[in-house]
Coordinates of C-alpha atoms in Angstrom, one line a residue:
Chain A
X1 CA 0.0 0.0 0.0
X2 CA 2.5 2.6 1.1
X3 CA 4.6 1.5 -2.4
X4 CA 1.3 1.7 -4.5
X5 CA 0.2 5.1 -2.8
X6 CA 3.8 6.6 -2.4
X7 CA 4.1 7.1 1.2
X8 CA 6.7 6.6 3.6
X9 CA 6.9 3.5 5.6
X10 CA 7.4 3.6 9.1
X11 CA 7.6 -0.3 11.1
X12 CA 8.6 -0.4 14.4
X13 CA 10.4 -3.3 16.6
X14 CA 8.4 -4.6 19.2
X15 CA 9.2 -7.8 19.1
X16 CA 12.3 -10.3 18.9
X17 CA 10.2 -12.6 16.6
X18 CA 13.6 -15.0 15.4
X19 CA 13.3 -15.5 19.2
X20 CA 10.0 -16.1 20.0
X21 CA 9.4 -18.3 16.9
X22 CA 12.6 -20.1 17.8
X23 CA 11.2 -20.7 21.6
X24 CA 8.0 -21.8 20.5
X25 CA 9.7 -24.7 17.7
X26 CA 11.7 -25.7 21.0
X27 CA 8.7 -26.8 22.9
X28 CA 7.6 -29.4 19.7
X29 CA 10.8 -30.3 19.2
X30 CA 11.1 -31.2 22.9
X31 CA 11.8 -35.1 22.6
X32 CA 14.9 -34.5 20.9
X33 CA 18.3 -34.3 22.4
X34 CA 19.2 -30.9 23.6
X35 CA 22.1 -30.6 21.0
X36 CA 19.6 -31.4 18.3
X37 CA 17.0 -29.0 19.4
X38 CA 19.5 -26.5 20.0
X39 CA 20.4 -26.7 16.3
X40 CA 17.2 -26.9 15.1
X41 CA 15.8 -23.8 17.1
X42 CA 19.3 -21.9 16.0
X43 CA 18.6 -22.4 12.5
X44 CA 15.1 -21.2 13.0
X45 CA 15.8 -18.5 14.3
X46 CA 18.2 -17.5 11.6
X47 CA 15.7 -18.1 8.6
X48 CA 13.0 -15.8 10.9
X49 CA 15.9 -13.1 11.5
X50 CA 16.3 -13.4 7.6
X51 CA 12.8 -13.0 7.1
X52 CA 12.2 -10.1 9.1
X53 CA 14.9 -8.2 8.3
X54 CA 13.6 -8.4 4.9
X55 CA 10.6 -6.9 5.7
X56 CA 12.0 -4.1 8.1
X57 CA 14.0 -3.4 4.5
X58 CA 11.1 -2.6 3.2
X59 CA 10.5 0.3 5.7
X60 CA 11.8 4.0 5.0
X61 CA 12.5 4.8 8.5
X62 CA 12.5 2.0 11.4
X63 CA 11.6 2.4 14.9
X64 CA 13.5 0.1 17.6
X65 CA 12.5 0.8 21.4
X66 CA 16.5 0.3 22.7
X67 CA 19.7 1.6 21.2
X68 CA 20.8 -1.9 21.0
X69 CA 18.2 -2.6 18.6
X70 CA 18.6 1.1 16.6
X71 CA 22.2 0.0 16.0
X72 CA 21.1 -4.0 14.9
X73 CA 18.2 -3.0 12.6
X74 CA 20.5 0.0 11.0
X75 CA 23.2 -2.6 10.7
X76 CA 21.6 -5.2 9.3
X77 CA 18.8 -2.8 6.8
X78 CA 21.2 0.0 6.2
X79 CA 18.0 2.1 6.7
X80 CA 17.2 5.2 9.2
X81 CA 16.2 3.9 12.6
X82 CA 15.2 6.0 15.5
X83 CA 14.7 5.0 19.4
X84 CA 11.2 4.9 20.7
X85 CA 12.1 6.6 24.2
X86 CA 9.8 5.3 27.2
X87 CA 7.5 7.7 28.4
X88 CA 8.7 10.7 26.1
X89 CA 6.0 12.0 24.2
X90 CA 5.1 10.9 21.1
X91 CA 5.9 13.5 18.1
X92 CA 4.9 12.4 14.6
X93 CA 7.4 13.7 12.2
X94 CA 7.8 11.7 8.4
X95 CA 10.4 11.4 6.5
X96 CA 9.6 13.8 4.1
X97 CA 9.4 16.6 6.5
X98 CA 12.2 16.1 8.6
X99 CA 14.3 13.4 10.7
X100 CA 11.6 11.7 12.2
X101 CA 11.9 11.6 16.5
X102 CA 9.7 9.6 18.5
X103 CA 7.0 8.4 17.3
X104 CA 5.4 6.1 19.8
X105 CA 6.0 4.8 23.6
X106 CA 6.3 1.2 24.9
X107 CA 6.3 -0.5 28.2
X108 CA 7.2 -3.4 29.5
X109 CA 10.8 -4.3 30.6
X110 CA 13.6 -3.9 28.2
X111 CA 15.0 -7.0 28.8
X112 CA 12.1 -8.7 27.1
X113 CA 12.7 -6.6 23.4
X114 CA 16.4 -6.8 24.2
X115 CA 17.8 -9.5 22.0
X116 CA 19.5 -12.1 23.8
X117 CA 22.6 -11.8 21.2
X118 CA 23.1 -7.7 21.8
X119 CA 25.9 -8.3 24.7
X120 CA 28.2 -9.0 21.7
X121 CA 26.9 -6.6 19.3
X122 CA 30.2 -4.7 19.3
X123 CA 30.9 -8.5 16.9
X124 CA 28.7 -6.2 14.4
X125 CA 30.8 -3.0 13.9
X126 CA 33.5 -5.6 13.4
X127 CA 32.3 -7.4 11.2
X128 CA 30.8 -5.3 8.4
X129 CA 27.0 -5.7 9.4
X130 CA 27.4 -9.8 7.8
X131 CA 24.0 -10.9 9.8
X132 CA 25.7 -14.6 9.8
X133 CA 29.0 -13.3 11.6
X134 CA 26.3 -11.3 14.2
X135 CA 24.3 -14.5 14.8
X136 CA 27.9 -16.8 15.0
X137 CA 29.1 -13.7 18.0
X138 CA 26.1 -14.2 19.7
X139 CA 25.9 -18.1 20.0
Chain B
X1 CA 1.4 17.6 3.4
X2 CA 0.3 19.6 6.7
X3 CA 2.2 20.2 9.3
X4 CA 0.3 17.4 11.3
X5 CA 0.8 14.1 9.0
X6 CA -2.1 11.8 8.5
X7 CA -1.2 8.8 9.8
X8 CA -2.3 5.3 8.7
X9 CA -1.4 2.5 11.5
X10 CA -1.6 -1.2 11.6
X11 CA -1.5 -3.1 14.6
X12 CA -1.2 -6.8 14.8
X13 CA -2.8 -6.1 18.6
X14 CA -5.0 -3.5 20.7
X15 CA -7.1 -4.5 23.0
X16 CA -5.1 -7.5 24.6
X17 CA -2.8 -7.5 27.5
X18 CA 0.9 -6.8 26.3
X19 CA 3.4 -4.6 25.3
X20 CA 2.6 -4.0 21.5
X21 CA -1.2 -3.7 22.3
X22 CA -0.3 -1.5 25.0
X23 CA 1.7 1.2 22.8
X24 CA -0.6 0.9 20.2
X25 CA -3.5 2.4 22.4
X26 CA -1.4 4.8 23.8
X27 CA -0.1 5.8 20.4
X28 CA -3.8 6.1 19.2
X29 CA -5.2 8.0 22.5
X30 CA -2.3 10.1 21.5
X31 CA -3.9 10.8 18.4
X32 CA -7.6 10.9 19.4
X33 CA -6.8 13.6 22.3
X34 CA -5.4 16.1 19.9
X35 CA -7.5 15.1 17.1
X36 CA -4.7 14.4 15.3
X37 CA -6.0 12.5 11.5
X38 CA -5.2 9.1 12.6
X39 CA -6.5 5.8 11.0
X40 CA -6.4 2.6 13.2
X41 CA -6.4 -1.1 11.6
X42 CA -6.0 -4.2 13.6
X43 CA -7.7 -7.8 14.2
X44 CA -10.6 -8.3 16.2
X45 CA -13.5 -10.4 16.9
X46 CA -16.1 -8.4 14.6
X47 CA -15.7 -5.8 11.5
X48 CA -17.0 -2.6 12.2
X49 CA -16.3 0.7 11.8
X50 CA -15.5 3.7 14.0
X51 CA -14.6 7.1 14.9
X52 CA -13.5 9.1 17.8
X53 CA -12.5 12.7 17.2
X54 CA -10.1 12.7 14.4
X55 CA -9.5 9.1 15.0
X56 CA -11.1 5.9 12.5
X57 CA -10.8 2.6 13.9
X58 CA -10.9 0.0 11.3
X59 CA -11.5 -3.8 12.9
X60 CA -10.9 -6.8 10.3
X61 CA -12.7 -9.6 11.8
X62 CA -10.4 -12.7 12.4
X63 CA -11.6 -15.8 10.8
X64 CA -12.0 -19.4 11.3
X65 CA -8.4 -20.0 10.5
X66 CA -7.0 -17.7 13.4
X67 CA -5.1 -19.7 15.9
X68 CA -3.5 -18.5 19.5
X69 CA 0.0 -17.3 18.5
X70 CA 0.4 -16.4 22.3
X71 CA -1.8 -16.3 25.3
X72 CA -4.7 -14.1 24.7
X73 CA -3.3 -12.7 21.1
X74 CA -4.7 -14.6 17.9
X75 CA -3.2 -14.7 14.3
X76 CA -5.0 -14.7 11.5
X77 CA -3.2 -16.1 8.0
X78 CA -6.0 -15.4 6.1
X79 CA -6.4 -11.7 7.2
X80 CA -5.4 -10.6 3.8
X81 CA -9.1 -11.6 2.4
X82 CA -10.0 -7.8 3.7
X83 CA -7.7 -6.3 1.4
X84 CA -10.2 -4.8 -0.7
X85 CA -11.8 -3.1 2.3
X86 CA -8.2 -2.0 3.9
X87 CA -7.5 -0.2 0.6
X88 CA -10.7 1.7 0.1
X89 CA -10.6 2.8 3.4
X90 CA -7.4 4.0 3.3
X91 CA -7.4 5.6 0.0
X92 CA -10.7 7.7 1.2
X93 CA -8.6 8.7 4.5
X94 CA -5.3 9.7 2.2
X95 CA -2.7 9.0 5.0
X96 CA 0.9 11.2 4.6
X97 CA 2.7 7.9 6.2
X98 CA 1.7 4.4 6.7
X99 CA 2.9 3.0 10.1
X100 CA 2.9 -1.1 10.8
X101 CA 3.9 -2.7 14.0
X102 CA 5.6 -5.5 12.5
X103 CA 5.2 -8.6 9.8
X104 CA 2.4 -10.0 11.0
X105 CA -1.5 -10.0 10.6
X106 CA -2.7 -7.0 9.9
X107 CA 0.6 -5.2 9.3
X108 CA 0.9 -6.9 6.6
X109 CA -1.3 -5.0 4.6
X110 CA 0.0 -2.2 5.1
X111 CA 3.5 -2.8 3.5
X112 CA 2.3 -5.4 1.1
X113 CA -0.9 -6.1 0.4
X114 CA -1.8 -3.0 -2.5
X115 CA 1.3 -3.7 -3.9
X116 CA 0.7 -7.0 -5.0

């Protein structure tokens, strides 16, 4: 729709969903060994990280709700991403106008959006934004 | 485009209990109290049609083939089959920027589903 009609994109992160999709294959693949689930659930979650980073790439201007995920999703989509700040108040900018601030506000603990992988995301910087070098830093 | 953008925003959740669902209203009340042009799309258990102030809810109606994605939040596949509807609707409210929460359900629609 926004292609067909011309207007900016905006998709925020509110959830990890390589994770979550990941955690819920975990619990069917149960009966297996841990070492085979483990695998399983990593690979998972790299074809969902794929996925959705695909889709955030179609987005003009990205929205993450912690800097650790600004500096992934700008990383890995090479696209503008800006923090949605708890409790500030919500300004709606585009990206036609001007740099867009915050748009929205979120609750919840930030552990929960927090990818479990960001400790090492420093791995990033180092390694050229290669999503597979990210994923191997994180495991 | 005015100085207060029209917004178009799909939300995979609004009226459950949890975090997106939880911003989403608060991103629409936002809207609503100032009278900002906001458009609002998201799941629910019925299609209808409302508005608050400068506000339009849109609710798609889940279908049969919704399952429980996570406690109290259902996922519709088959959501797309309101495209039609989505599109008029927002063509007739002219949005400056088209928001979506993320891949799923209803977002969908409004990244892909017109450009098909």
């Amino acid at each position: 729709m926004a292609r067909k009609m011309k207007l900016p994109l905006a998709i925020s992160w509110h959830t990890n969903l390589h994770e979550f999709g990941a955690m819920r294959l975990a619990k069917y693949v149960g009966w297996m060994g841990q070492r085979a689930k483990g695998a399983i659930s990593q690979i998972c979650e790299d074809l969902i990280l794929d996925a959705v980073i695909c889709f955030y790439k179609l987005g003009d201007v990205l929205y993450a709700p912690n800097e650790e995920l600004v500096e992934m999703l700008q990383c890995l989509t090479g696209k503008p991403v800006f923090l949605m700040s708890a409790a500030s108040t919500p300004n709606f900018s585009t990206p036609r106008s001007e740099p867009c601030r915050t748009v929205s506000f979120d609750s919840g603990t930030s552990a929960a959006r927090r990818p479990r992988r960001m400790s090492s995301f420093s791995a990033i910087s180092k390694s050229g934004c290669n999503p597979r070098v990210y994923r191997r830093s994180g495991s | 485009m005015s100085s207060i953008p029209r917004v178009a925003f799909f939300t995979d959740t609004f009226n459950e209990i949890n975090g997106v669902a939880l911003t989403s209203r608060q991103l629409t009340e936002f809207a609503r109290k100032r009278e900002y042009p906001f458009l609002c799309i998201r799941g629910a258990e019925k299609s209808r049609k409302t508005h608050d102030y400068g506000t339009t809810h849109i609710e798609l109606a889940r279908g049969p083939f919704a399952f429980s994605l996570d406690k109290g939040l259902r996922h519709d596949p088959m959501l797309w089959r309101h495209e039609a509807h989505v599109a008029e609707v927002v063509r007739e409210f002219k949005p400056d920027i088209i928001h979506v929460v993320s891949p799923a359900m209803s977002a969908r629609s409004g990244s892909t589903w017109p450009g098909r």
